[in-house]
Amino acid sequence: MWLPGERSKSSALAEAQANALEYQIKANQLRVAGKIREDWWNLHRARIEQEVTADQLTNARRLADDVAKRVKAGDLAQSDQHQAEGAAAVAESAYAMAQANLELAIQIIQSSIGATSFSMLVTCPLWPYQSIGSSPRVQG
């Protein structure tokens, strides 16, 4: 037996609880989507950093080789060769760090989305632009 107004209040409470649950679910979905989006862009940032440091390493090695040839020819001092070799070592260290960061970013997003094969995501272009430089925001 219901008291006066108890039935309507009970149904209003049930409806409010259902709405609260629905909003909680949507908030959790948005939180997960935000986490995945953040992980996705961290992955691409790590990939770009790895590519940049690979280029820097290549250039540092070329410079060190060129300096070594010029030292051998007598055009440069031995100290220049040591400096070039040091720069190549720094570039190699930066590349190793970038490679480790890329591997970490892959593992993080893999765990976020539950993927087992991940090579497609690492090599895919930055949607909707083929590269960072083609983005209207980057071009100015």
GROMACS .gro file of C-alpha atoms in nm:
model
  140
    1MET     CA    1   0.000   0.000   0.000
    2TRP     CA    2   0.137   0.341  -0.106
    3LEU     CA    3   0.120   0.654   0.102
    4PRO     CA    4  -0.009   0.967  -0.075
    5GLY     CA    5   0.255   1.085  -0.326
    6GLU     CA    6   0.490   0.796  -0.244
    7ARG     CA    7   0.442   0.624  -0.579
    8SER     CA    8   0.523   0.936  -0.783
    9LYS     CA    9   0.823   1.019  -0.564
   10SER     CA   10   0.948   0.662  -0.591
   11SER     CA   11   0.923   0.666  -0.969
   12ALA     CA   12   1.088   1.012  -0.981
   13LEU     CA   13   1.373   0.879  -0.766
   14ALA     CA   14   1.415   0.577  -0.994
   15GLU     CA   15   1.420   0.802  -1.300
   16ALA     CA   16   1.676   1.035  -1.139
   17GLN     CA   17   1.897   0.737  -1.051
   18ALA     CA   18   1.868   0.603  -1.407
   19ASN     CA   19   1.965   0.946  -1.546
   20ALA     CA   20   2.258   0.971  -1.305
   21LEU     CA   21   2.380   0.627  -1.414
   22GLU     CA   22   2.345   0.723  -1.780
   23TYR     CA   23   2.549   1.040  -1.724
   24GLN     CA   24   2.811   0.843  -1.533
   25ILE     CA   25   2.842   0.599  -1.824
   26LYS     CA   26   2.878   0.886  -2.073
   27ALA     CA   27   3.138   1.056  -1.853
   28ASN     CA   28   3.338   0.733  -1.833
   29GLN     CA   29   3.316   0.687  -2.211
   30LEU     CA   30   3.447   1.041  -2.261
   31ARG     CA   31   3.727   0.979  -2.013
   32VAL     CA   32   3.833   0.663  -2.197
   33ALA     CA   33   3.809   0.837  -2.536
   34GLY     CA   34   4.023   1.123  -2.404
   35LYS     CA   35   4.284   0.880  -2.272
   36ILE     CA   36   4.300   0.695  -2.603
   37ARG     CA   37   4.323   1.022  -2.797
   38GLU     CA   38   4.606   1.139  -2.570
   39ASP     CA   39   4.786   0.806  -2.611
   40TRP     CA   40   4.735   0.823  -2.990
   41TRP     CA   41   4.897   1.164  -3.021
   42ASN     CA   42   5.175   1.068  -2.780
   43LEU     CA   43   5.247   0.776  -3.012
   44HIS     CA   44   5.270   1.001  -3.315
   45ARG     CA   45   5.483   1.255  -3.128
   46ALA     CA   46   5.720   0.975  -3.026
   47ARG     CA   47   5.731   0.847  -3.385
   48ILE     CA   48   5.816   1.194  -3.517
   49GLU     CA   49   6.082   1.246  -3.249
   50GLN     CA   50   6.236   0.911  -3.340
   51GLU     CA   51   6.246   1.009  -3.709
   52VAL     CA   52   6.400   1.348  -3.628
   53THR     CA   53   6.668   1.198  -3.403
   54ALA     CA   54   6.743   0.935  -3.668
   55ASP     CA   55   6.808   1.216  -3.918
   56GLN     CA   56   7.020   1.401  -3.663
   57LEU     CA   57   7.222   1.086  -3.597
   58THR     CA   58   7.279   1.033  -3.969
   59ASN     CA   59   7.396   1.392  -4.009
   60ALA     CA   60   7.624   1.373  -3.704
   61ARG     CA   61   7.783   1.053  -3.833
   62ARG     CA   62   7.838   1.206  -4.178
   63LEU     CA   63   7.995   1.510  -4.018
   64ALA     CA   64   8.221   1.292  -3.801
   65ASP     CA   65   8.329   1.093  -4.107
   66ASP     CA   66   8.399   1.412  -4.301
   67VAL     CA   67   8.595   1.561  -4.013
   68ALA     CA   68   8.796   1.238  -3.977
   69LYS     CA   69   8.890   1.255  -4.346
   70ARG     CA   70   8.989   1.621  -4.314
   71VAL     CA   71   9.197   1.548  -4.003
   72LYS     CA   72   9.371   1.269  -4.191
   73ALA     CA   73   9.437   1.511  -4.478
   74GLY     CA   74   9.574   1.766  -4.233
   75ASP     CA   75   9.301   2.028  -4.287
   76LEU     CA   76   9.161   2.006  -3.932
   77ALA     CA   77   9.299   1.947  -3.584
   78GLN     CA   78   9.250   1.626  -3.387
   79SER     CA   79   9.038   1.823  -3.137
   80ASP     CA   80   8.784   1.888  -3.415
   81GLN     CA   81   8.756   1.514  -3.470
   82HIS     CA   82   8.698   1.455  -3.100
   83GLN     CA   83   8.430   1.722  -3.098
   84ALA     CA   84   8.256   1.569  -3.402
   85GLU     CA   85   8.274   1.221  -3.248
   86GLY     CA   86   8.127   1.361  -2.925
   87ALA     CA   87   7.840   1.518  -3.119
   88ALA     CA   88   7.776   1.184  -3.290
   89ALA     CA   89   7.770   1.010  -2.952
   90VAL     CA   90   7.519   1.264  -2.820
   91ALA     CA   91   7.303   1.212  -3.130
   92GLU     CA   92   7.323   0.836  -3.083
   93SER     CA   93   7.212   0.872  -2.723
   94ALA     CA   94   6.920   1.096  -2.825
   95TYR     CA   95   6.817   0.842  -3.090
   96ALA     CA   96   6.825   0.557  -2.838
   97MET     CA   97   6.609   0.761  -2.600
   98ALA     CA   98   6.362   0.845  -2.878
   99GLN     CA   99   6.346   0.479  -2.980
  100ALA     CA  100   6.274   0.378  -2.620
  101ASN     CA  101   6.004   0.646  -2.594
  102LEU     CA  102   5.844   0.516  -2.913
  103GLU     CA  103   5.840   0.160  -2.779
  104LEU     CA  104   5.684   0.286  -2.456
  105ALA     CA  105   5.418   0.483  -2.646
  106ILE     CA  106   5.336   0.172  -2.850
  107GLN     CA  107   5.296  -0.036  -2.535
  108ILE     CA  108   5.080   0.228  -2.367
  109ILE     CA  109   4.833   0.264  -2.653
  110GLN     CA  110   4.836  -0.112  -2.707
  111SER     CA  111   4.720  -0.158  -2.350
  112SER     CA  112   4.467   0.126  -2.387
  113ILE     CA  113   4.294  -0.024  -2.690
  114GLY     CA  114   4.375  -0.390  -2.632
  115ALA     CA  115   4.555  -0.430  -2.964
  116THR     CA  116   4.786  -0.720  -3.032
  117SER     CA  117   4.920  -0.617  -3.375
  118PHE     CA  118   5.030  -0.260  -3.384
  119SER     CA  119   5.247  -0.204  -3.691
  120MET     CA  120   4.957  -0.044  -3.881
  121LEU     CA  121   4.908   0.234  -3.624
  122VAL     CA  122   5.277   0.318  -3.604
  123THR     CA  123   5.309   0.373  -3.978
  124CYS     CA  124   4.970   0.528  -4.055
  125PRO     CA  125   4.959   0.897  -4.149
  126LEU     CA  126   4.844   1.164  -3.909
  127TRP     CA  127   4.477   1.183  -3.989
  128PRO     CA  128   4.340   1.389  -4.161
  129TYR     CA  129   4.674   1.528  -4.281
  130GLN     CA  130   4.947   1.325  -4.443
  131SER     CA  131   5.206   1.495  -4.227
  132ILE     CA  132   5.234   1.760  -3.961
  133GLY     CA  133   5.359   2.013  -4.216
  134SER     CA  134   5.042   1.989  -4.427
  135SER     CA  135   4.820   2.094  -4.139
  136PRO     CA  136   4.676   2.444  -4.190
  137ARG     CA  137   4.753   2.524  -3.825
  138VAL     CA  138   5.121   2.444  -3.876
  139GLN     CA  139   5.154   2.628  -4.207
  140GLY     CA  140   5.041   2.947  -4.042
   0.00000   0.00000   0.00000
